[in-house]
């Protein structure tokens, strides 16, 4: 069986109520878990962009992409590996200020990751880190080992292709012709 790896799907659709449910149902039917999901307006008016990550094999991800693209309100869907994209995530860490003050290694870890202190009060401190998934996971692991982590959350992945234009731009140009 083909090895599972992380794929990122970039899906463009009209901004229609219920389309997110239709897209996620494709994953559910194939019993593929969505690792992260980010939805926002795209660079094209009235078109939304869904950035979806999942662990799968290429054969399965091709089927998922084709099934999504068949949805009537979906304009375009493509899948990518990490080397084909510029990727970014954001994480917020709420840590114990007393533990932070008692252990200088915590501050070193935060600085080493180029994270930013957002707020410091006597009870807790809030740290922001924007970057690659691996960097966020590494800081999480370190803060967790220092036993100072009170809360943690991270955004879904956002991504743009490494190609000059988005795949949807080419698609829309072809549609106009």
PDB file of C-alpha atoms in Angstrom:
ATOM      1  CA  UNK A   1       0.000   0.000   0.000  1.00  0.00           C
ATOM      2  CA  UNK A   2       1.229   3.471  -0.874  1.00  0.00           C
ATOM      3  CA  UNK A   3       2.617   5.495   2.026  1.00  0.00           C
ATOM      4  CA  UNK A   4       0.423   8.247   3.444  1.00  0.00           C
ATOM      5  CA  UNK A   5       1.830  11.754   3.437  1.00  0.00           C
ATOM      6  CA  UNK A   6       0.533  15.241   4.068  1.00  0.00           C
ATOM      7  CA  UNK A   7      -1.248  16.885   1.155  1.00  0.00           C
ATOM      8  CA  UNK A   8      -2.650  20.398   0.941  1.00  0.00           C
ATOM      9  CA  UNK A   9      -5.731  20.991  -1.171  1.00  0.00           C
ATOM     10  CA  UNK A  10      -6.482  24.487  -2.432  1.00  0.00           C
ATOM     11  CA  UNK A  11     -10.162  24.737  -3.331  1.00  0.00           C
ATOM     12  CA  UNK A  12     -11.830  27.799  -4.855  1.00  0.00           C
ATOM     13  CA  UNK A  13     -15.585  28.214  -4.765  1.00  0.00           C
ATOM     14  CA  UNK A  14     -18.303  30.762  -5.022  1.00  0.00           C
ATOM     15  CA  UNK A  15     -19.324  32.148  -1.624  1.00  0.00           C
ATOM     16  CA  UNK A  16     -22.450  30.019  -1.215  1.00  0.00           C
ATOM     17  CA  UNK A  17     -23.953  28.776   2.064  1.00  0.00           C
ATOM     18  CA  UNK A  18     -23.500  25.032   2.513  1.00  0.00           C
ATOM     19  CA  UNK A  19     -20.498  24.546   0.232  1.00  0.00           C
ATOM     20  CA  UNK A  20     -18.141  23.899   3.161  1.00  0.00           C
ATOM     21  CA  UNK A  21     -20.395  21.044   4.281  1.00  0.00           C
ATOM     22  CA  UNK A  22     -20.345  19.572   0.763  1.00  0.00           C
ATOM     23  CA  UNK A  23     -16.544  19.767   0.620  1.00  0.00           C
ATOM     24  CA  UNK A  24     -15.971  18.179   4.034  1.00  0.00           C
ATOM     25  CA  UNK A  25     -18.493  15.431   3.207  1.00  0.00           C
ATOM     26  CA  UNK A  26     -16.150  14.262   0.423  1.00  0.00           C
ATOM     27  CA  UNK A  27     -13.475  13.553   3.054  1.00  0.00           C
ATOM     28  CA  UNK A  28     -15.988  11.898   5.390  1.00  0.00           C
ATOM     29  CA  UNK A  29     -17.261   9.533   2.682  1.00  0.00           C
ATOM     30  CA  UNK A  30     -13.697   8.385   2.024  1.00  0.00           C
ATOM     31  CA  UNK A  31     -12.866   8.204   5.750  1.00  0.00           C
ATOM     32  CA  UNK A  32      -9.993  10.689   5.426  1.00  0.00           C
ATOM     33  CA  UNK A  33      -9.472  12.985   8.398  1.00  0.00           C
ATOM     34  CA  UNK A  34      -8.954  16.702   7.770  1.00  0.00           C
ATOM     35  CA  UNK A  35      -5.860  17.857   9.675  1.00  0.00           C
ATOM     36  CA  UNK A  36      -6.432  21.592   9.190  1.00  0.00           C
ATOM     37  CA  UNK A  37      -8.933  23.790   7.409  1.00  0.00           C
ATOM     38  CA  UNK A  38      -8.738  27.495   6.663  1.00  0.00           C
ATOM     39  CA  UNK A  39     -11.358  29.394   4.694  1.00  0.00           C
ATOM     40  CA  UNK A  40     -11.063  32.995   3.535  1.00  0.00           C
ATOM     41  CA  UNK A  41     -11.753  35.337   0.672  1.00  0.00           C
ATOM     42  CA  UNK A  42      -9.359  34.878  -2.236  1.00  0.00           C
ATOM     43  CA  UNK A  43      -7.674  37.442  -4.441  1.00  0.00           C
ATOM     44  CA  UNK A  44     -10.595  37.104  -6.874  1.00  0.00           C
ATOM     45  CA  UNK A  45     -13.889  38.898  -6.120  1.00  0.00           C
ATOM     46  CA  UNK A  46     -16.708  36.638  -4.859  1.00  0.00           C
ATOM     47  CA  UNK A  47     -14.428  33.579  -4.756  1.00  0.00           C
ATOM     48  CA  UNK A  48     -13.423  31.922  -1.491  1.00  0.00           C
ATOM     49  CA  UNK A  49     -10.299  29.852  -0.926  1.00  0.00           C
ATOM     50  CA  UNK A  50     -10.225  26.719   1.223  1.00  0.00           C
ATOM     51  CA  UNK A  51      -6.846  25.450   2.377  1.00  0.00           C
ATOM     52  CA  UNK A  52      -7.303  21.870   3.572  1.00  0.00           C
ATOM     53  CA  UNK A  53      -4.628  19.465   4.775  1.00  0.00           C
ATOM     54  CA  UNK A  54      -4.955  15.710   5.140  1.00  0.00           C
ATOM     55  CA  UNK A  55      -2.776  12.623   5.394  1.00  0.00           C
ATOM     56  CA  UNK A  56      -3.477  10.320   2.475  1.00  0.00           C
ATOM     57  CA  UNK A  57      -1.896   8.534  -0.431  1.00  0.00           C
ATOM     58  CA  UNK A  58      -1.769  10.171  -3.844  1.00  0.00           C
ATOM     59  CA  UNK A  59      -4.390   7.902  -5.403  1.00  0.00           C
ATOM     60  CA  UNK A  60      -6.919   8.776  -2.691  1.00  0.00           C
ATOM     61  CA  UNK A  61      -6.141  12.514  -2.758  1.00  0.00           C
ATOM     62  CA  UNK A  62      -6.656  12.559  -6.549  1.00  0.00           C
ATOM     63  CA  UNK A  63     -10.112  11.005  -6.062  1.00  0.00           C
ATOM     64  CA  UNK A  64     -10.941  13.512  -3.307  1.00  0.00           C
ATOM     65  CA  UNK A  65      -9.822  16.457  -5.460  1.00  0.00           C
ATOM     66  CA  UNK A  66     -11.886  15.266  -8.446  1.00  0.00           C
ATOM     67  CA  UNK A  67     -14.970  14.702  -6.270  1.00  0.00           C
ATOM     68  CA  UNK A  68     -14.668  18.193  -4.782  1.00  0.00           C
ATOM     69  CA  UNK A  69     -14.230  19.742  -8.217  1.00  0.00           C
ATOM     70  CA  UNK A  70     -17.502  18.133  -9.367  1.00  0.00           C
ATOM     71  CA  UNK A  71     -19.466  20.176  -6.817  1.00  0.00           C
ATOM     72  CA  UNK A  72     -21.494  22.754  -8.710  1.00  0.00           C
ATOM     73  CA  UNK A  73     -20.277  25.815  -6.753  1.00  0.00           C
ATOM     74  CA  UNK A  74     -16.617  24.751  -6.754  1.00  0.00           C
ATOM     75  CA  UNK A  75     -14.611  26.624  -9.365  1.00  0.00           C
ATOM     76  CA  UNK A  76     -11.282  24.779  -9.054  1.00  0.00           C
ATOM     77  CA  UNK A  77      -9.553  22.265  -6.764  1.00  0.00           C
ATOM     78  CA  UNK A  78      -5.901  21.179  -6.794  1.00  0.00           C
ATOM     79  CA  UNK A  79      -3.692  19.206  -4.417  1.00  0.00           C
ATOM     80  CA  UNK A  80      -0.073  19.926  -3.539  1.00  0.00           C
ATOM     81  CA  UNK A  81       2.843  18.612  -1.540  1.00  0.00           C
ATOM     82  CA  UNK A  82       4.716  20.935   0.812  1.00  0.00           C
ATOM     83  CA  UNK A  83       7.562  21.558  -1.644  1.00  0.00           C
ATOM     84  CA  UNK A  84       5.091  23.115  -4.118  1.00  0.00           C
ATOM     85  CA  UNK A  85       3.797  25.726  -1.642  1.00  0.00           C
ATOM     86  CA  UNK A  86       4.742  28.622   0.595  1.00  0.00           C
ATOM     87  CA  UNK A  87       3.180  27.666   3.925  1.00  0.00           C
ATOM     88  CA  UNK A  88       2.442  29.580   7.113  1.00  0.00           C
ATOM     89  CA  UNK A  89       0.599  29.060  10.413  1.00  0.00           C
ATOM     90  CA  UNK A  90       0.090  31.113  13.553  1.00  0.00           C
ATOM     91  CA  UNK A  91       0.060  29.823  17.140  1.00  0.00           C
ATOM     92  CA  UNK A  92      -0.774  31.368  20.494  1.00  0.00           C
ATOM     93  CA  UNK A  93       0.720  29.978  23.695  1.00  0.00           C
ATOM     94  CA  UNK A  94      -0.509  31.018  27.139  1.00  0.00           C
ATOM     95  CA  UNK A  95       2.157  30.186  29.697  1.00  0.00           C
ATOM     96  CA  UNK A  96       2.498  30.594  33.449  1.00  0.00           C
ATOM     97  CA  UNK A  97       4.363  33.820  34.274  1.00  0.00           C
ATOM     98  CA  UNK A  98       5.704  32.501  37.626  1.00  0.00           C
ATOM     99  CA  UNK A  99       7.172  29.429  35.888  1.00  0.00           C
ATOM    100  CA  UNK A 100       8.548  31.656  33.095  1.00  0.00           C
ATOM    101  CA  UNK A 101      10.287  33.904  35.630  1.00  0.00           C
ATOM    102  CA  UNK A 102      11.739  30.919  37.514  1.00  0.00           C
ATOM    103  CA  UNK A 103      13.235  29.271  34.437  1.00  0.00           C
ATOM    104  CA  UNK A 104      15.372  31.362  32.047  1.00  0.00           C
ATOM    105  CA  UNK A 105      15.430  28.447  29.549  1.00  0.00           C
ATOM    106  CA  UNK A 106      11.792  29.198  28.690  1.00  0.00           C
ATOM    107  CA  UNK A 107      12.674  32.728  27.552  1.00  0.00           C
ATOM    108  CA  UNK A 108      15.602  31.356  25.560  1.00  0.00           C
ATOM    109  CA  UNK A 109      13.319  28.900  23.764  1.00  0.00           C
ATOM    110  CA  UNK A 110      10.853  31.663  22.939  1.00  0.00           C
ATOM    111  CA  UNK A 111      13.619  33.897  21.577  1.00  0.00           C
ATOM    112  CA  UNK A 112      15.255  31.009  19.689  1.00  0.00           C
ATOM    113  CA  UNK A 113      11.976  30.460  17.810  1.00  0.00           C
ATOM    114  CA  UNK A 114      11.597  34.199  17.076  1.00  0.00           C
ATOM    115  CA  UNK A 115       8.280  34.161  18.912  1.00  0.00           C
ATOM    116  CA  UNK A 116       6.799  37.388  20.246  1.00  0.00           C
ATOM    117  CA  UNK A 117       5.608  38.155  23.769  1.00  0.00           C
ATOM    118  CA  UNK A 118       2.127  39.627  23.375  1.00  0.00           C
ATOM    119  CA  UNK A 119       1.201  40.166  27.009  1.00  0.00           C
ATOM    120  CA  UNK A 120       2.826  39.590  30.356  1.00  0.00           C
ATOM    121  CA  UNK A 121       0.936  39.859  33.614  1.00  0.00           C
ATOM    122  CA  UNK A 122       1.525  38.318  37.055  1.00  0.00           C
ATOM    123  CA  UNK A 123      -0.546  35.221  36.235  1.00  0.00           C
ATOM    124  CA  UNK A 124       0.170  34.373  32.606  1.00  0.00           C
ATOM    125  CA  UNK A 125       2.085  35.462  29.521  1.00  0.00           C
ATOM    126  CA  UNK A 126       0.913  35.168  25.939  1.00  0.00           C
ATOM    127  CA  UNK A 127       3.350  34.215  23.182  1.00  0.00           C
ATOM    128  CA  UNK A 128       2.715  34.484  19.430  1.00  0.00           C
ATOM    129  CA  UNK A 129       4.627  32.432  16.873  1.00  0.00           C
ATOM    130  CA  UNK A 130       4.061  32.666  13.130  1.00  0.00           C
ATOM    131  CA  UNK A 131       5.877  30.238  10.908  1.00  0.00           C
ATOM    132  CA  UNK A 132       6.126  26.679   9.718  1.00  0.00           C
ATOM    133  CA  UNK A 133       4.165  23.844  11.301  1.00  0.00           C
ATOM    134  CA  UNK A 134       7.388  22.131  12.441  1.00  0.00           C
ATOM    135  CA  UNK A 135       8.611  25.276  14.259  1.00  0.00           C
ATOM    136  CA  UNK A 136       5.278  25.667  16.029  1.00  0.00           C
ATOM    137  CA  UNK A 137       5.252  21.995  17.013  1.00  0.00           C
ATOM    138  CA  UNK A 138       8.825  22.296  18.302  1.00  0.00           C
ATOM    139  CA  UNK A 139       8.044  25.311  20.516  1.00  0.00           C
ATOM    140  CA  UNK A 140       4.910  23.554  21.792  1.00  0.00           C
ATOM    141  CA  UNK A 141       6.984  20.482  22.710  1.00  0.00           C
ATOM    142  CA  UNK A 142       9.585  22.573  24.542  1.00  0.00           C
ATOM    143  CA  UNK A 143       7.049  24.667  26.478  1.00  0.00           C
ATOM    144  CA  UNK A 144       5.142  21.532  27.385  1.00  0.00           C
ATOM    145  CA  UNK A 145       8.343  19.941  28.716  1.00  0.00           C
ATOM    146  CA  UNK A 146       8.963  23.026  30.884  1.00  0.00           C
ATOM    147  CA  UNK A 147       5.494  22.426  32.365  1.00  0.00           C
ATOM    148  CA  UNK A 148       4.489  26.053  31.862  1.00  0.00           C
ATOM    149  CA  UNK A 149       1.812  25.723  29.178  1.00  0.00           C
ATOM    150  CA  UNK A 150      -1.672  26.809  30.251  1.00  0.00           C
ATOM    151  CA  UNK A 151      -3.373  27.045  26.836  1.00  0.00           C
ATOM    152  CA  UNK A 152      -2.405  26.535  23.223  1.00  0.00           C
ATOM    153  CA  UNK A 153      -4.055  27.055  19.864  1.00  0.00           C
ATOM    154  CA  UNK A 154      -2.908  27.305  16.300  1.00  0.00           C
ATOM    155  CA  UNK A 155      -4.486  28.380  13.055  1.00  0.00           C
ATOM    156  CA  UNK A 156      -5.001  26.182  10.084  1.00  0.00           C
ATOM    157  CA  UNK A 157      -2.407  26.297   7.374  1.00  0.00           C
ATOM    158  CA  UNK A 158      -2.463  29.103   4.854  1.00  0.00           C
ATOM    159  CA  UNK A 159      -0.636  28.563   1.586  1.00  0.00           C
ATOM    160  CA  UNK A 160       0.114  29.974  -1.831  1.00  0.00           C
ATOM    161  CA  UNK A 161       1.626  28.054  -4.706  1.00  0.00           C
ATOM    162  CA  UNK A 162       5.214  28.569  -5.780  1.00  0.00           C
ATOM    163  CA  UNK A 163       4.026  29.121  -9.367  1.00  0.00           C
ATOM    164  CA  UNK A 164       3.696  32.658 -10.693  1.00  0.00           C
ATOM    165  CA  UNK A 165      -0.112  32.586 -10.853  1.00  0.00           C
ATOM    166  CA  UNK A 166      -2.736  30.721  -8.902  1.00  0.00           C
ATOM    167  CA  UNK A 167      -4.247  27.733 -10.705  1.00  0.00           C
ATOM    168  CA  UNK A 168      -7.619  29.446 -10.587  1.00  0.00           C
ATOM    169  CA  UNK A 169      -6.307  32.421 -12.587  1.00  0.00           C
ATOM    170  CA  UNK A 170      -5.382  30.124 -15.471  1.00  0.00           C
ATOM    171  CA  UNK A 171      -8.757  28.379 -15.152  1.00  0.00           C
ATOM    172  CA  UNK A 172     -10.719  31.639 -15.222  1.00  0.00           C
ATOM    173  CA  UNK A 173      -8.717  32.878 -18.236  1.00  0.00           C
ATOM    174  CA  UNK A 174      -9.614  29.683 -20.094  1.00  0.00           C
ATOM    175  CA  UNK A 175     -13.299  30.096 -19.151  1.00  0.00           C
ATOM    176  CA  UNK A 176     -13.361  33.629 -20.577  1.00  0.00           C
ATOM    177  CA  UNK A 177     -12.017  32.416 -23.958  1.00  0.00           C
TER     178      UNK A 177
END
